[in-house]
Coordinates of C-alpha atoms and ligand atoms in Angstrom, one line a residue:
X1 CA -18.4 -26.5 20.9
X2 CA -15.5 -24.7 22.8
X3 CA -13.0 -22.6 20.6
X4 CA -10.3 -20.1 20.9
X5 CA -10.4 -16.9 19.2
X6 CA -7.4 -17.7 17.7
X7 CA -8.7 -21.0 16.4
X8 CA -11.8 -19.2 14.7
X9 CA -9.3 -16.9 13.0
X10 CA -7.6 -19.5 11.8
X11 CA -10.6 -21.1 10.3
X12 CA -11.7 -17.9 8.9
X13 CA -8.5 -17.9 7.0
X14 CA -8.2 -21.4 5.8
X15 CA -10.5 -23.9 7.2
X16 CA -7.9 -26.9 6.0
X17 CA -5.4 -25.3 8.2
X18 CA -8.2 -25.5 11.4
X19 CA -8.4 -28.9 10.5
X20 CA -4.8 -29.8 10.4
X21 CA -4.5 -28.0 13.9
X22 CA -7.3 -28.6 15.8
X23 CA -8.9 -32.0 14.6
X24 CA -5.9 -34.0 13.3
X25 CA -3.8 -32.2 15.9
X26 CA -0.7 -32.0 13.8
X27 CA 2.2 -30.0 15.4
X28 CA 2.8 -26.8 13.5
X29 CA 6.4 -25.5 14.4
X30 CA 6.2 -21.7 15.8
X31 CA 7.0 -19.3 13.2
X32 CA 9.6 -16.7 13.5
X33 CA 6.9 -14.1 13.5
X34 CA 5.0 -15.8 16.2
X35 CA 8.2 -15.8 18.5
X36 CA 8.9 -12.3 17.9
X37 CA 5.3 -11.2 18.5
X38 CA 5.2 -13.2 21.7
X39 CA 8.3 -11.1 23.0
X40 CA 7.2 -8.0 21.8
X41 CA 3.9 -8.5 23.5
X42 CA 5.6 -9.6 26.7
X43 CA 7.6 -6.1 26.7
X44 CA 4.3 -4.3 26.1
X45 CA 3.2 -6.2 29.3
X46 CA 6.2 -5.5 31.4
X47 CA 5.8 -1.8 30.6
X48 CA 2.5 -1.7 32.2
X49 CA 3.1 -4.3 35.0
X50 CA 1.2 -2.8 37.9
X51 CA 3.4 -4.5 40.2
X52 CA 6.4 -2.5 39.2
X53 CA 7.1 1.4 38.7
X54 CA 6.5 2.2 35.1
X55 CA 9.9 1.0 33.4
X56 CA 12.2 3.7 31.8
X57 CA 12.6 3.3 27.7
X58 CA 16.1 1.8 28.8
X59 CA 14.6 -0.8 30.9
X60 CA 11.9 -1.9 28.4
X61 CA 14.5 -2.2 25.7
X62 CA 16.6 -4.4 28.0
X63 CA 13.9 -6.5 28.7
X64 CA 13.2 -7.0 25.1
X65 CA 16.9 -7.8 24.5
X66 CA 17.2 -10.3 27.3
X67 CA 14.0 -12.2 25.9
X68 CA 15.7 -12.3 22.3
X69 CA 15.9 -15.8 20.6
X70 CA 18.5 -16.1 18.2
X71 CA 18.1 -19.6 17.2
X72 CA 15.1 -19.2 15.2
X73 CA 16.5 -16.9 12.5
X74 CA 17.7 -18.0 9.2
X75 CA 20.9 -15.8 8.9
X76 CA 22.5 -13.1 10.9
X77 CA 21.0 -10.3 8.4
X78 CA 17.5 -11.4 9.1
X79 CA 17.9 -11.7 12.6
X80 CA 19.6 -8.1 12.8
X81 CA 16.8 -6.7 11.0
X82 CA 14.1 -8.5 13.1
X83 CA 15.9 -7.1 16.3
X84 CA 16.2 -3.6 15.2
X85 CA 12.7 -3.4 14.3
X86 CA 11.7 -4.6 17.8
X87 CA 13.7 -1.9 19.2
X88 CA 12.3 0.5 16.8
X89 CA 8.8 -0.3 17.9
X90 CA 9.6 0.1 21.6
X91 CA 11.2 3.3 21.0
X92 CA 8.5 4.6 18.8
X93 CA 5.9 3.4 21.6
X94 CA 7.8 5.6 24.1
X95 CA 8.0 8.5 22.0
X96 CA 4.2 9.1 21.7
X97 CA 3.0 7.5 24.8
X98 CA 3.8 8.0 28.7
X99 CA 3.3 4.6 30.6
X100 CA 2.7 6.5 33.7
X101 CA -0.4 8.2 32.5
X102 CA -2.2 5.1 31.6
X103 CA -4.9 3.6 34.2
X104 CA -4.7 0.1 33.8
X105 CA -7.7 -2.2 34.3
X106 CA -6.1 -5.3 33.0
X107 CA -3.4 -6.9 31.1
X108 CA -3.1 -9.8 29.1
X109 CA -6.6 -10.9 30.7
X110 CA -8.4 -14.4 29.8
X111 CA -11.9 -14.5 29.0
X112 CA -14.2 -17.1 28.1
X113 CA -17.6 -15.8 26.4
X114 CA -20.7 -18.0 25.7
X115 CA -23.0 -17.6 22.8
X116 CA -26.0 -19.4 22.6
X117 CA -27.5 -20.4 19.2
X118 CA -31.4 -19.3 18.8
X119 CA -32.2 -22.4 16.9
X120 CA -30.9 -24.9 19.3
X121 CA -31.3 -22.9 22.7
X122 CA -29.8 -25.7 24.7
X123 CA -26.5 -25.6 22.9
X124 CA -24.1 -23.2 24.1
X125 CA -20.5 -22.4 22.5
X126 CA -17.8 -21.1 24.3
X127 CA -15.0 -18.8 22.8
X128 CA -11.8 -18.4 24.8
X129 CA -9.1 -15.6 24.2
X130 CA -6.8 -13.1 25.9
X131 CA -7.4 -9.5 25.6
X132 CA -3.8 -7.4 25.7
X133 CA -4.9 -4.5 27.9
X134 CA -7.9 -2.9 29.1
X135 CA -7.6 0.9 30.2
X136 CA -10.0 3.1 32.3
X137 CA -10.7 6.3 30.4
X138 CA -12.2 9.7 31.6
X139 CA -15.7 8.5 30.7
X140 CA -15.2 4.9 29.8
X141 CA -12.6 2.1 28.9
X142 CA -10.6 1.4 26.0
X143 CA -9.8 -2.4 25.0
X144 CA -6.5 -2.5 23.3
X145 CA -4.8 -5.2 21.1
X146 CA -1.2 -4.9 19.9
X147 CA -0.2 -5.7 16.6
X148 CA 3.1 -6.3 15.3
X149 CA 2.5 -7.1 11.7
X150 CA 4.0 -5.0 8.7
X151 CA 0.8 -4.2 7.1
X152 CA -1.4 -1.2 8.1
X153 CA -5.0 -1.7 7.4
X154 CA -7.7 0.9 6.7
X155 CA -10.2 2.3 9.4
X156 CA -12.9 0.5 7.8
X157 CA -10.7 -2.9 9.0
X158 CA -10.9 -1.8 12.4
X159 CA -14.6 -0.6 12.3
X160 CA -15.7 -4.3 11.2
X161 CA -12.8 -6.0 13.2
X162 CA -14.5 -9.4 14.5
X163 CA -11.5 -9.8 17.3
X164 CA -12.5 -6.4 18.9
X165 CA -16.3 -7.1 18.8
X166 CA -15.6 -10.3 20.5
X167 CA -13.0 -8.5 23.2
X168 CA -15.9 -6.2 23.8
X169 CA -18.6 -8.5 24.3
X170 CA -16.4 -10.5 26.6
X171 CA -15.7 -7.2 28.6
X172 CA -19.3 -6.5 28.6
X173 CA -20.1 -9.9 30.0
X174 CA -17.4 -9.2 32.9
X175 CA -19.0 -5.7 33.3
X176 CA -22.8 -5.8 32.5
X177 CA -23.5 -2.4 33.8
X178 CA -21.4 -1.0 31.2
X179 CA -23.6 -2.1 28.5
X180 CA -25.5 1.6 28.9
X181 CA -22.3 3.0 28.6
X182 CA -21.3 1.1 25.4
X183 CA -20.7 4.3 23.2
X184 CA -17.7 5.4 25.6
X185 CA -16.2 2.2 25.2
X186 CA -13.2 2.5 22.4
X187 CA -11.9 -0.8 21.1
X188 CA -8.5 -0.1 19.4
X189 CA -5.8 -1.9 17.3
X190 CA -2.1 -0.6 18.1
X191 CA 0.3 -1.1 15.2
X192 CA 3.6 -0.9 16.7
X193 CA 5.6 -1.1 13.7
X194 CA 3.9 2.0 12.6
X195 CA 3.4 3.7 15.9
X196 CA -0.4 4.0 15.1
X197 CA -3.5 3.3 17.2
X198 CA -6.5 3.0 14.9
X199 CA -9.8 3.1 17.4
X200 CA -13.3 2.3 17.1
X201 CA -16.7 1.8 18.8
X202 CA -19.4 -0.7 18.5
X203 CA -23.2 -0.7 19.1
X204 CA -25.1 -3.2 20.8
X205 CA -26.6 -4.2 17.1
X206 CA -23.1 -4.7 15.9
X207 CA -22.4 -7.0 18.5
X208 CA -25.3 -9.1 17.5
X209 CA -23.8 -9.5 14.1
X210 CA -20.8 -11.4 16.2
X211 CA -23.2 -14.0 17.5
X212 CA -24.3 -14.4 13.7
X213 CA -20.8 -14.8 12.2
X214 CA -19.7 -17.0 15.4
X215 CA -22.4 -19.5 14.9
X216 CA -22.2 -19.3 10.9
X217 CA -18.2 -20.6 11.4
X218 CA -19.5 -23.1 14.0
X219 CA -22.0 -24.4 11.7
X220 CA -19.2 -24.8 9.2
X221 CA -16.7 -26.6 11.4
X222 CA -19.5 -29.1 12.5
X223 CA -20.7 -29.4 8.5
X224 CA -17.1 -30.8 8.2
X225 CA -16.4 -27.7 5.7
X226 CA -12.3 -27.6 5.6
X227 CA -11.6 -26.3 2.1
X228 CA -8.2 -25.2 1.5
X229 CA -8.1 -21.2 1.0
X230 CA -4.8 -20.3 -0.3
X231 CA -3.6 -16.9 0.5
X232 CA -0.6 -14.7 1.2
X233 CA -0.8 -16.2 4.7
X234 CA 0.1 -19.8 3.4
X235 CA 3.9 -18.2 3.4
X236 CA 3.6 -18.5 7.2
X237 CA 1.9 -21.8 7.2
X238 CA 3.8 -24.7 8.7
X239 CA 1.5 -27.2 7.2
X240 CA 2.7 -26.6 3.7
X241 CA 4.4 -30.0 3.4
X242 CA 1.1 -31.8 4.1
X243 CA -1.3 -29.4 2.3
X244 CA -2.6 -30.6 -1.2
X245 CA -2.2 -27.0 -2.3
X246 CA 1.6 -27.0 -1.6
X247 CA 3.0 -30.5 -1.0
X248 CA 3.8 -31.3 -4.5
X249 CA 6.5 -28.2 -4.3
X250 CA 8.3 -30.4 -1.9
X251 CA 8.3 -33.5 -3.2
X252 CA 11.8 -34.9 -4.2
X253 CA 11.4 -36.3 -7.4
X254 CA 10.2 -33.1 -8.5
X255 CA 13.3 -31.8 -8.5
X256 CA 14.3 -34.2 -11.0
X257 CA 13.3 -33.1 -14.2
X258 CA 12.9 -36.2 -16.3
X259 CA 9.7 -37.9 -15.2
X260 CA 6.6 -38.0 -17.4
X261 CA 4.7 -36.0 -14.8
X262 CA 7.1 -33.1 -14.7
X263 CA 7.3 -32.9 -18.3
X264 CA 3.5 -32.7 -18.6
X265 CA 3.6 -30.0 -16.1
X266 CA 6.0 -28.0 -17.9
X267 CA 4.4 -28.6 -21.3
X268 CA 1.2 -27.9 -20.1
X269 CA 2.1 -24.5 -18.6
X270 CA 4.4 -23.7 -21.6
X271 CA 1.4 -24.4 -24.0
X272 CA -1.2 -22.4 -22.3
X273 CA 1.3 -19.4 -22.1
X274 CA 1.9 -19.9 -26.0
X275 CA -2.0 -20.3 -26.4
X276 CA -2.7 -17.0 -24.6
X277 CA 0.1 -15.1 -26.9
X278 CA -1.2 -16.4 -29.8
X279 CA -4.8 -15.5 -28.8
X280 CA -3.6 -11.9 -28.4
X281 CA -1.5 -12.0 -31.8
X282 CA -4.8 -13.3 -33.4
X283 CA -6.8 -10.4 -32.1
X284 CA -4.0 -7.7 -33.2
X285 CA -3.9 -9.1 -36.7
X286 CA -7.9 -9.3 -36.7
X287 CA -7.6 -5.2 -35.7
X288 CA -5.4 -4.6 -38.6
X289 CA -7.3 -6.7 -41.4
X290 CA -10.3 -5.0 -40.2
X291 CA -9.2 -1.6 -40.6
X292 CA -8.0 -2.1 -43.8
X293 CA -11.1 -3.9 -45.2
X294 CA -12.6 -0.2 -43.8
X295 CA -10.4 1.5 -45.5
X296 CA -10.8 -0.3 -48.9
X297 CA -14.4 -0.7 -48.8
X298 CA -13.9 -4.5 -49.2
X299 CA -15.2 -7.5 -47.5
X300 CA -12.8 -10.2 -48.5
X301 CA -8.9 -9.9 -48.7
X302 CA -6.7 -12.4 -50.6
X303 CA -3.5 -13.8 -49.3
X304 CA -1.0 -16.7 -51.1
X305 CA -2.6 -19.3 -48.7
X306 CA -6.0 -18.4 -48.5
X307 CA -8.8 -15.8 -48.3
X308 CA -10.2 -13.8 -45.3
X309 CA -13.8 -12.7 -45.5
X310 CA -15.6 -10.6 -43.1
X311 CA -18.5 -12.5 -41.8
X312 CA -21.3 -11.0 -40.0
X313 CA -23.2 -12.8 -37.0
X314 CA -26.4 -11.6 -35.8
X315 CA -28.0 -13.1 -32.8
X316 CA -31.3 -12.7 -31.9
X317 CA -33.6 -12.3 -28.6
X318 CA -37.4 -12.0 -27.9
X319 CA -39.2 -9.0 -26.7
X320 CA -40.3 -10.1 -23.6
X321 CA -43.6 -8.3 -23.6
X322 CA -44.5 -9.3 -27.1
X323 CA -43.5 -13.1 -26.8
X324 CA -45.3 -13.1 -23.4
X325 CA -48.7 -11.8 -25.3
X326 CA -48.4 -15.0 -27.5
X327 CA -47.5 -17.7 -24.7
X328 CA -49.5 -16.6 -21.9
X329 CA -53.0 -17.0 -23.7
X330 CA -51.8 -20.8 -24.8
X331 CA -50.8 -21.2 -21.0
X332 CA -47.0 -21.9 -22.0
X333 CA -45.5 -18.8 -20.4
X334 CA -44.6 -20.4 -17.1
X335 CA -42.9 -23.1 -18.7
X336 CA -40.2 -21.1 -20.6
X337 CA -39.5 -18.6 -17.5
X338 CA -36.4 -19.2 -15.7
X339 CA -34.4 -17.8 -13.0
X340 CA -32.1 -14.9 -14.2
X341 CA -29.1 -15.4 -11.8
X342 CA -27.7 -12.0 -11.9
X343 CA -31.1 -10.1 -11.3
X344 CA -31.6 -12.6 -8.4
X345 CA -28.1 -11.9 -7.1
X346 CA -28.9 -8.1 -7.3
X347 CA -32.4 -8.5 -5.4
X348 CA -30.9 -10.8 -2.8
X349 CA -28.2 -8.2 -2.3
X350 CA -30.6 -5.4 -1.5
X351 CA -32.2 -7.8 1.5
X352 CA -30.9 -7.7 5.2
X353 CA -27.9 -9.6 5.8
X354 CA -29.9 -12.1 8.1
X355 CA -32.6 -12.6 5.6
X356 CA -30.2 -13.5 2.8
X357 CA -28.4 -16.1 5.2
X358 CA -31.8 -18.0 5.7
X359 CA -32.8 -17.8 2.3
X360 CA -29.4 -19.2 1.1
X361 CA -29.4 -22.0 3.6
X362 CA -32.9 -22.8 2.8
X363 CA -32.7 -22.9 -0.9
X364 CA -29.0 -22.9 -2.2
X365 CA -28.2 -26.1 -3.7
X366 CA -24.9 -27.3 -5.8
X367 CA -25.9 -26.7 -9.5
X368 CA -22.7 -28.3 -11.1
X369 CA -19.3 -28.8 -9.8
X370 CA -16.6 -28.9 -12.0
X371 CA -12.7 -29.2 -11.7
X372 CA -10.3 -27.3 -13.9
X373 CA -6.7 -26.4 -14.1
X374 CA -5.3 -23.0 -13.7
X375 CA -2.0 -21.7 -14.3
X376 CA -0.4 -19.5 -11.9
X377 CA 2.8 -17.4 -12.1
X378 CA 4.4 -17.9 -8.6
X379 CA 1.4 -17.3 -6.3
X380 CA -1.0 -15.8 -8.7
X381 CA -3.4 -17.3 -10.9
X382 CA -3.1 -16.1 -14.6
X383 CA -5.4 -18.3 -16.8
X384 CA -7.8 -20.8 -16.2
X385 CA -8.5 -24.1 -18.3
X386 CA -11.6 -25.7 -19.4
X387 CA -13.0 -28.1 -16.5
X388 CA -13.7 -32.1 -16.1
X389 CA -17.4 -32.4 -14.9
Ligands
SF4_1 S1 -0.7 -23.7 3.2 FE1 -2.1 -22.3 2.7 S2 -3.7 -23.5 2.1 FE2 -2.7 -25.1 2.9 S3 -3.3 -25.3 4.9 FE3 -1.7 -23.5 5.0 S4 -2.9 -21.8 4.9 FE4 -4.2 -23.5 4.4

């Protein structure tokens, strides 16, 4: 199978989006964030273009301004904010970097990385992608990917970032002698909005993990697993109008408030909210009454409409060793043993990741499938209702 790194990332973020793009070949309109990101990347390439004398900040800003596309923004305010954000990114970049100091090895360099499946040695898969920049450093190399995102992740994110590991693997395929020097090859994400570069290194064992992760994703794609994965990234997804998790939001009749289904949905949400409030109210009242009973040393209290009585509920369990001593001699012990899912989960988590995967794929089966309704406030889940099996 041939897959680009961006498609691989799409699958990991939302398998259904991958299906729309790569299998159903639906066209996704380019988001303004993507257009903005492409222009910033082109400016970064311009700054380091080996065919040019390193441009001054004014020349870099001019390159950015000339590539600006006014048509994609919803209004002037939004456009102005995005434009000054781009200008600020470049200014910030020049404040902490002198383009004349870098020794560029490659810019926007295409790669194609082959990964073979140990279980099916004849099958080879290929990941394609583009590495933003590779620099020669004093004792090794640095692989850099630029990010224009607003969010600044943690160092842990960079240490475990799959994209950087794939880029490093691709680099080592191109320069196999550098495998021995892997400790001196830095992988970095440069967050241009924040003007911060986070760097990390990888070991050969880390890179082996890439193969496993990649093969796992390929296995899921080949098995036809394309579940929708709702996340904040849905806000930037161009398939909301066809996606089953969102398309109802855009239905014309939804806006007309009188259809039976609209009334049912509104009623359901309101009733669920009322039930939650009532549950909270009952808990509060119970606490007040119990406190009163303790204070007055009574077990029953009388209201105009009935009596409230304190009921003690005791549940019993068997002492495992004692019950075993009875059942084992009668050869009945095995028949009452059952898996303890919590203990099993804990035990499996203590095994190496490879072994966990092997056990999972050999022995995990669907126990029960059910469908339930959740009420969400905006995008966030609040309550879940009993399901349909
Ligand atoms: S809208 Fe969200 S859930 Fe639906 S396909 Fe896009 S990313 Fe996936």
